[in-house]
């Protein structure tokens, strides 16, 4: 190029080079078109991954950047889509508005020419590698075919029925679009449109024929089946995905139509057949497609609904129909225990059975809870004999719950239900069994005594299951059922005297045997021990009521239970703590019953204090001494208040002297004993009643004597380094001081302006805040010094 050439010669060289480049470009475009066809045939192969044998796609080196009409979406694709939409709108406007200005020949020619051109254009565009443009033009061509079908109906077949013609037109268009997409092998709009149009012919034909709900369901189900076949047979993604979606939507609509028909006409064969066909379709789809577990679930639910649809309308209430459906769910789960079915089918049918069992169990347990809740009103009319046994669904409800229990148990035995799911299923099965048996006992119309005995037997059986269960979840479920059953039977037994003593006695004995059963868990035995003490307390109260004993003296009788439990002591073994807690509760109930009679309440408190004191003699129950002291003081106070005594010291000082003497003896034997255990009860009985009486005493001798005594106790505690005398004496001394200074403080506060107290409080807070760290250190030193006292 450095040597200048004649212009003519240089022009000839340039023309030759341009011709060579054009030839190379055409060769590369042809190669690109061939490669694109290979990719479309493989449907989903990635560019640059594979080529013909021995022929690479491109030479080694960096891949060229995609052109403006590449496969990636961009601004050009957006423009193409908008252009296609505008062309479709223009064609629609032309057909609807400007159609009448042309004759029949002009109309036909115009539509035919435009449609033919639009259908042919993508072929040329694909050969030149303009895939996005071909996609947009193909979409316009498909829209034009719809307009052609409309124009044909408006001009050529004006008398034909609209729904029938639409059904035929949809079928024809679906076939044409499918063939067009198979020929092009490029644009995805053609197969998508074909699948969408294929959803319409059968439903539109059913509408044109005036089919009822079941007929429409058959049309939807047949279309869903065709979609499933298409999705399985065609491997192209543009066909498979919309076909699966259409099959799921239309299949669900068909099953909904069948279910609605079965509810509207119970016992009719048409809806049952429709639901059965839907069940077969769902199972077949799951068998063919391992990932379609949802299809098997839908098929299982449809099978259950088909069986339930055969139940006649007047067949002994609604619960029989529910029981038949739940039993069908049980059969589904039983069918999946083998290996004859595909894995997806087994999982789907198991899930369907679980759903049916859960729904049936939820409804049944809600109904069983009604008799239990209705008995809460029985204690308002104890031993009246006026309570009616509620009549429930009885056998139908029981079969529903027992079938649900069987389903849950079979589910728990599947290999896929190991771990928490299996344990939860077995616990649910136990609850359903108990509820089913209780439903029979409570709502089957049995005579009063027989029904009550049946309920009692069910409750005791649940208790035995709770004690002998191996799994904790099952034991807890059975224990909860036993408790609920025992509560229901106990409430029902309160309606009669004989029933009360019989039921309470049997339940109490059963609980005592459960507490003594060594093969059960400690927690279960502890619950049984609490129940045994509780029923014993209920029997004591019932005996008192039967004998006409006043309620306060029934409270005294209840103290026999803490006495018995305290006497047994270590013999109770692992149930000792819960038994003692229940006995304490019985004692508290006795105090509540005696609250209406203060002298009897004082007796109850004194006896309770004596029992606590006796228990404190054991080395592992020393802490009961504090409770004994507190109860003794409370008994003294209640007795003084009931007797109207104005001088409590006459009663408190002798008792405190005796308590202090006992404390001195204990301190001599055990130098390590706390001053609270030795002197706390005596000093409390001596100081606290007088401190309470000081605030209602207008004279000066009591405050003076109490102050002197409190000062002496405080000094003795400080000298001996004892916590209890120091704190109790200081508290009493401070209380007396506040009582004596209160009138003067009130008088001075009345003379001061109202702004002075807030100002003083603010100054105090500022002072404390400024010296917070020092005060904190002083408080720590005071606490440490107080902690070193005995």
PDB file of C-alpha atoms in Angstrom, residues 332-501:
ATOM      1  CA  UNK A 332     -55.623 -45.645  50.295  1.00  0.00           C
ATOM      2  CA  UNK A 333     -52.919 -45.727  52.939  1.00  0.00           C
ATOM      3  CA  UNK A 334     -53.230 -49.497  53.245  1.00  0.00           C
ATOM      4  CA  UNK A 335     -52.713 -49.806  49.473  1.00  0.00           C
ATOM      5  CA  UNK A 336     -49.379 -47.947  49.515  1.00  0.00           C
ATOM      6  CA  UNK A 337     -47.677 -50.204  52.050  1.00  0.00           C
ATOM      7  CA  UNK A 338     -46.420 -52.535  49.310  1.00  0.00           C
ATOM      8  CA  UNK A 339     -43.935 -51.917  46.512  1.00  0.00           C
ATOM      9  CA  UNK A 340     -46.306 -52.588  43.632  1.00  0.00           C
ATOM     10  CA  UNK A 341     -47.031 -48.897  43.061  1.00  0.00           C
ATOM     11  CA  UNK A 342     -44.604 -46.290  41.802  1.00  0.00           C
ATOM     12  CA  UNK A 343     -42.816 -44.172  44.392  1.00  0.00           C
ATOM     13  CA  UNK A 344     -44.579 -40.951  43.369  1.00  0.00           C
ATOM     14  CA  UNK A 345     -47.956 -42.708  43.516  1.00  0.00           C
ATOM     15  CA  UNK A 346     -47.225 -44.086  46.982  1.00  0.00           C
ATOM     16  CA  UNK A 347     -46.197 -40.711  48.335  1.00  0.00           C
ATOM     17  CA  UNK A 348     -49.179 -38.955  46.810  1.00  0.00           C
ATOM     18  CA  UNK A 349     -51.750 -41.482  48.017  1.00  0.00           C
ATOM     19  CA  UNK A 350     -50.186 -41.463  51.498  1.00  0.00           C
ATOM     20  CA  UNK A 351     -50.443 -37.681  51.634  1.00  0.00           C
ATOM     21  CA  UNK A 352     -54.049 -37.829  50.435  1.00  0.00           C
ATOM     22  CA  UNK A 353     -54.913 -40.343  53.151  1.00  0.00           C
ATOM     23  CA  UNK A 354     -53.187 -38.154  55.740  1.00  0.00           C
ATOM     24  CA  UNK A 355     -55.210 -35.131  54.638  1.00  0.00           C
ATOM     25  CA  UNK A 356     -58.490 -37.068  54.832  1.00  0.00           C
ATOM     26  CA  UNK A 357     -57.594 -38.484  58.251  1.00  0.00           C
ATOM     27  CA  UNK A 358     -56.615 -35.058  59.575  1.00  0.00           C
ATOM     28  CA  UNK A 359     -59.868 -33.486  58.389  1.00  0.00           C
ATOM     29  CA  UNK A 360     -61.998 -36.306  59.788  1.00  0.00           C
ATOM     30  CA  UNK A 361     -60.131 -36.344  63.101  1.00  0.00           C
ATOM     31  CA  UNK A 362     -60.375 -32.565  63.502  1.00  0.00           C
ATOM     32  CA  UNK A 363     -64.122 -32.559  62.881  1.00  0.00           C
ATOM     33  CA  UNK A 364     -64.685 -35.585  65.114  1.00  0.00           C
ATOM     34  CA  UNK A 365     -62.637 -34.266  68.039  1.00  0.00           C
ATOM     35  CA  UNK A 366     -64.510 -30.960  67.879  1.00  0.00           C
ATOM     36  CA  UNK A 367     -67.805 -32.855  68.205  1.00  0.00           C
ATOM     37  CA  UNK A 368     -66.503 -35.058  71.034  1.00  0.00           C
ATOM     38  CA  UNK A 369     -65.470 -31.975  72.970  1.00  0.00           C
ATOM     39  CA  UNK A 370     -69.092 -30.848  73.119  1.00  0.00           C
ATOM     40  CA  UNK A 371     -70.321 -33.407  75.724  1.00  0.00           C
ATOM     41  CA  UNK A 372     -67.293 -32.645  77.891  1.00  0.00           C
ATOM     42  CA  UNK A 373     -67.834 -28.874  77.776  1.00  0.00           C
ATOM     43  CA  UNK A 374     -71.566 -29.229  78.415  1.00  0.00           C
ATOM     44  CA  UNK A 375     -70.859 -30.978  81.731  1.00  0.00           C
ATOM     45  CA  UNK A 376     -69.188 -27.930  83.216  1.00  0.00           C
ATOM     46  CA  UNK A 377     -72.661 -26.789  84.314  1.00  0.00           C
ATOM     47  CA  UNK A 378     -73.247 -29.948  86.414  1.00  0.00           C
ATOM     48  CA  UNK A 379     -71.424 -28.708  89.585  1.00  0.00           C
ATOM     49  CA  UNK A 380     -73.983 -25.898  89.844  1.00  0.00           C
ATOM     50  CA  UNK A 381     -76.641 -28.539  90.626  1.00  0.00           C
ATOM     51  CA  UNK A 382     -74.734 -31.266  92.480  1.00  0.00           C
ATOM     52  CA  UNK A 383     -76.753 -34.400  93.290  1.00  0.00           C
ATOM     53  CA  UNK A 384     -79.880 -32.940  91.723  1.00  0.00           C
ATOM     54  CA  UNK A 385     -80.390 -35.751  89.194  1.00  0.00           C
ATOM     55  CA  UNK A 386     -81.608 -33.194  86.665  1.00  0.00           C
ATOM     56  CA  UNK A 387     -78.683 -33.289  84.242  1.00  0.00           C
ATOM     57  CA  UNK A 388     -79.401 -34.911  80.877  1.00  0.00           C
ATOM     58  CA  UNK A 389     -76.854 -37.010  79.060  1.00  0.00           C
ATOM     59  CA  UNK A 390     -76.229 -35.320  75.698  1.00  0.00           C
ATOM     60  CA  UNK A 391     -76.982 -37.463  72.677  1.00  0.00           C
ATOM     61  CA  UNK A 392     -74.263 -37.319  70.035  1.00  0.00           C
ATOM     62  CA  UNK A 393     -73.749 -38.804  66.571  1.00  0.00           C
ATOM     63  CA  UNK A 394     -72.719 -42.057  68.219  1.00  0.00           C
ATOM     64  CA  UNK A 395     -71.608 -44.888  65.952  1.00  0.00           C
ATOM     65  CA  UNK A 396     -71.038 -42.795  62.824  1.00  0.00           C
ATOM     66  CA  UNK A 397     -68.743 -40.433  64.676  1.00  0.00           C
ATOM     67  CA  UNK A 398     -66.962 -43.344  66.354  1.00  0.00           C
ATOM     68  CA  UNK A 399     -66.291 -45.029  63.001  1.00  0.00           C
ATOM     69  CA  UNK A 400     -64.937 -41.750  61.650  1.00  0.00           C
ATOM     70  CA  UNK A 401     -62.483 -41.385  64.522  1.00  0.00           C
ATOM     71  CA  UNK A 402     -61.447 -45.036  64.534  1.00  0.00           C
ATOM     72  CA  UNK A 403     -60.836 -44.963  60.777  1.00  0.00           C
ATOM     73  CA  UNK A 404     -58.738 -41.830  61.233  1.00  0.00           C
ATOM     74  CA  UNK A 405     -56.811 -43.618  63.985  1.00  0.00           C
ATOM     75  CA  UNK A 406     -56.134 -46.566  61.690  1.00  0.00           C
ATOM     76  CA  UNK A 407     -54.951 -44.247  58.936  1.00  0.00           C
ATOM     77  CA  UNK A 408     -52.567 -42.432  61.257  1.00  0.00           C
ATOM     78  CA  UNK A 409     -51.182 -45.676  62.592  1.00  0.00           C
ATOM     79  CA  UNK A 410     -50.537 -47.059  59.107  1.00  0.00           C
ATOM     80  CA  UNK A 411     -48.887 -43.782  58.142  1.00  0.00           C
ATOM     81  CA  UNK A 412     -46.599 -44.061  61.161  1.00  0.00           C
ATOM     82  CA  UNK A 413     -45.472 -47.498  59.978  1.00  0.00           C
ATOM     83  CA  UNK A 414     -44.344 -46.288  56.552  1.00  0.00           C
ATOM     84  CA  UNK A 415     -40.639 -46.034  55.871  1.00  0.00           C
ATOM     85  CA  UNK A 416     -41.007 -42.360  55.006  1.00  0.00           C
ATOM     86  CA  UNK A 417     -42.668 -41.551  58.355  1.00  0.00           C
ATOM     87  CA  UNK A 418     -39.775 -42.206  60.707  1.00  0.00           C
ATOM     88  CA  UNK A 419     -38.726 -39.794  63.416  1.00  0.00           C
ATOM     89  CA  UNK A 420     -40.963 -37.069  64.849  1.00  0.00           C
ATOM     90  CA  UNK A 421     -43.575 -37.507  62.102  1.00  0.00           C
ATOM     91  CA  UNK A 422     -44.094 -41.164  62.954  1.00  0.00           C
ATOM     92  CA  UNK A 423     -44.268 -40.513  66.689  1.00  0.00           C
ATOM     93  CA  UNK A 424     -46.754 -37.691  66.157  1.00  0.00           C
ATOM     94  CA  UNK A 425     -48.907 -39.942  63.956  1.00  0.00           C
ATOM     95  CA  UNK A 426     -48.983 -42.681  66.607  1.00  0.00           C
ATOM     96  CA  UNK A 427     -49.895 -40.151  69.292  1.00  0.00           C
ATOM     97  CA  UNK A 428     -52.696 -38.836  67.084  1.00  0.00           C
ATOM     98  CA  UNK A 429     -53.921 -42.389  66.554  1.00  0.00           C
ATOM     99  CA  UNK A 430     -54.158 -42.883  70.328  1.00  0.00           C
ATOM    100  CA  UNK A 431     -56.186 -39.675  70.696  1.00  0.00           C
ATOM    101  CA  UNK A 432     -58.548 -40.699  67.892  1.00  0.00           C
ATOM    102  CA  UNK A 433     -59.099 -44.163  69.392  1.00  0.00           C
ATOM    103  CA  UNK A 434     -59.948 -42.689  72.767  1.00  0.00           C
ATOM    104  CA  UNK A 435     -62.264 -40.101  71.230  1.00  0.00           C
ATOM    105  CA  UNK A 436     -64.041 -42.742  69.147  1.00  0.00           C
ATOM    106  CA  UNK A 437     -64.668 -44.989  72.144  1.00  0.00           C
ATOM    107  CA  UNK A 438     -65.748 -42.024  74.232  1.00  0.00           C
ATOM    108  CA  UNK A 439     -68.160 -40.967  71.470  1.00  0.00           C
ATOM    109  CA  UNK A 440     -69.823 -44.371  71.611  1.00  0.00           C
ATOM    110  CA  UNK A 441     -70.026 -44.317  75.398  1.00  0.00           C
ATOM    111  CA  UNK A 442     -71.285 -40.743  75.662  1.00  0.00           C
ATOM    112  CA  UNK A 443     -73.520 -40.332  72.635  1.00  0.00           C
ATOM    113  CA  UNK A 444     -74.905 -43.732  71.650  1.00  0.00           C
ATOM    114  CA  UNK A 445     -78.004 -43.424  73.822  1.00  0.00           C
ATOM    115  CA  UNK A 446     -76.885 -45.889  76.512  1.00  0.00           C
ATOM    116  CA  UNK A 447     -78.679 -45.868  79.903  1.00  0.00           C
ATOM    117  CA  UNK A 448     -77.227 -43.565  82.545  1.00  0.00           C
ATOM    118  CA  UNK A 449     -75.317 -46.083  84.642  1.00  0.00           C
ATOM    119  CA  UNK A 450     -74.197 -48.133  81.637  1.00  0.00           C
ATOM    120  CA  UNK A 451     -73.005 -45.077  79.741  1.00  0.00           C
ATOM    121  CA  UNK A 452     -71.175 -43.735  82.794  1.00  0.00           C
ATOM    122  CA  UNK A 453     -69.521 -47.114  83.325  1.00  0.00           C
ATOM    123  CA  UNK A 454     -68.456 -47.236  79.685  1.00  0.00           C
ATOM    124  CA  UNK A 455     -66.917 -43.768  79.936  1.00  0.00           C
ATOM    125  CA  UNK A 456     -65.139 -44.795  83.122  1.00  0.00           C
ATOM    126  CA  UNK A 457     -63.747 -47.905  81.438  1.00  0.00           C
ATOM    127  CA  UNK A 458     -62.477 -45.838  78.498  1.00  0.00           C
ATOM    128  CA  UNK A 459     -60.769 -43.368  80.844  1.00  0.00           C
ATOM    129  CA  UNK A 460     -59.108 -46.154  82.859  1.00  0.00           C
ATOM    130  CA  UNK A 461     -57.971 -47.885  79.666  1.00  0.00           C
ATOM    131  CA  UNK A 462     -56.347 -44.647  78.495  1.00  0.00           C
ATOM    132  CA  UNK A 463     -54.593 -44.405  81.849  1.00  0.00           C
ATOM    133  CA  UNK A 464     -53.261 -47.949  81.551  1.00  0.00           C
ATOM    134  CA  UNK A 465     -52.009 -47.151  78.037  1.00  0.00           C
ATOM    135  CA  UNK A 466     -50.239 -44.065  79.359  1.00  0.00           C
ATOM    136  CA  UNK A 467     -48.481 -46.091  82.044  1.00  0.00           C
ATOM    137  CA  UNK A 468     -47.409 -48.912  79.730  1.00  0.00           C
ATOM    138  CA  UNK A 469     -46.516 -46.851  76.639  1.00  0.00           C
ATOM    139  CA  UNK A 470     -42.921 -47.021  75.472  1.00  0.00           C
ATOM    140  CA  UNK A 471     -42.763 -43.811  73.431  1.00  0.00           C
ATOM    141  CA  UNK A 472     -43.001 -40.549  75.409  1.00  0.00           C
ATOM    142  CA  UNK A 473     -45.249 -38.922  72.791  1.00  0.00           C
ATOM    143  CA  UNK A 474     -47.745 -41.787  72.963  1.00  0.00           C
ATOM    144  CA  UNK A 475     -47.593 -41.775  76.760  1.00  0.00           C
ATOM    145  CA  UNK A 476     -48.336 -38.047  76.899  1.00  0.00           C
ATOM    146  CA  UNK A 477     -51.213 -38.380  74.431  1.00  0.00           C
ATOM    147  CA  UNK A 478     -52.743 -41.289  76.337  1.00  0.00           C
ATOM    148  CA  UNK A 479     -52.260 -39.464  79.634  1.00  0.00           C
ATOM    149  CA  UNK A 480     -54.013 -36.372  78.295  1.00  0.00           C
ATOM    150  CA  UNK A 481     -56.900 -38.525  77.084  1.00  0.00           C
ATOM    151  CA  UNK A 482     -57.109 -40.249  80.454  1.00  0.00           C
ATOM    152  CA  UNK A 483     -57.215 -36.895  82.223  1.00  0.00           C
ATOM    153  CA  UNK A 484     -59.897 -35.514  79.911  1.00  0.00           C
ATOM    154  CA  UNK A 485     -61.975 -38.686  80.246  1.00  0.00           C
ATOM    155  CA  UNK A 486     -61.621 -38.743  84.025  1.00  0.00           C
ATOM    156  CA  UNK A 487     -62.693 -35.100  84.224  1.00  0.00           C
ATOM    157  CA  UNK A 488     -65.728 -35.754  82.040  1.00  0.00           C
ATOM    158  CA  UNK A 489     -66.767 -38.817  84.049  1.00  0.00           C
ATOM    159  CA  UNK A 490     -66.238 -36.997  87.347  1.00  0.00           C
ATOM    160  CA  UNK A 491     -68.392 -34.070  86.275  1.00  0.00           C
ATOM    161  CA  UNK A 492     -71.127 -36.394  85.060  1.00  0.00           C
ATOM    162  CA  UNK A 493     -70.976 -38.397  88.308  1.00  0.00           C
ATOM    163  CA  UNK A 494     -71.723 -35.295  90.399  1.00  0.00           C
ATOM    164  CA  UNK A 495     -75.336 -35.576  89.274  1.00  0.00           C
ATOM    165  CA  UNK A 496     -75.988 -38.468  91.682  1.00  0.00           C
ATOM    166  CA  UNK A 497     -74.751 -39.506  95.132  1.00  0.00           C
ATOM    167  CA  UNK A 498     -74.049 -43.155  94.384  1.00  0.00           C
ATOM    168  CA  UNK A 499     -72.365 -42.278  91.085  1.00  0.00           C
ATOM    169  CA  UNK A 500     -70.160 -39.727  92.835  1.00  0.00           C
ATOM    170  CA  UNK A 501     -68.777 -42.147  95.412  1.00  0.00           C
TER     171      UNK A 501
END
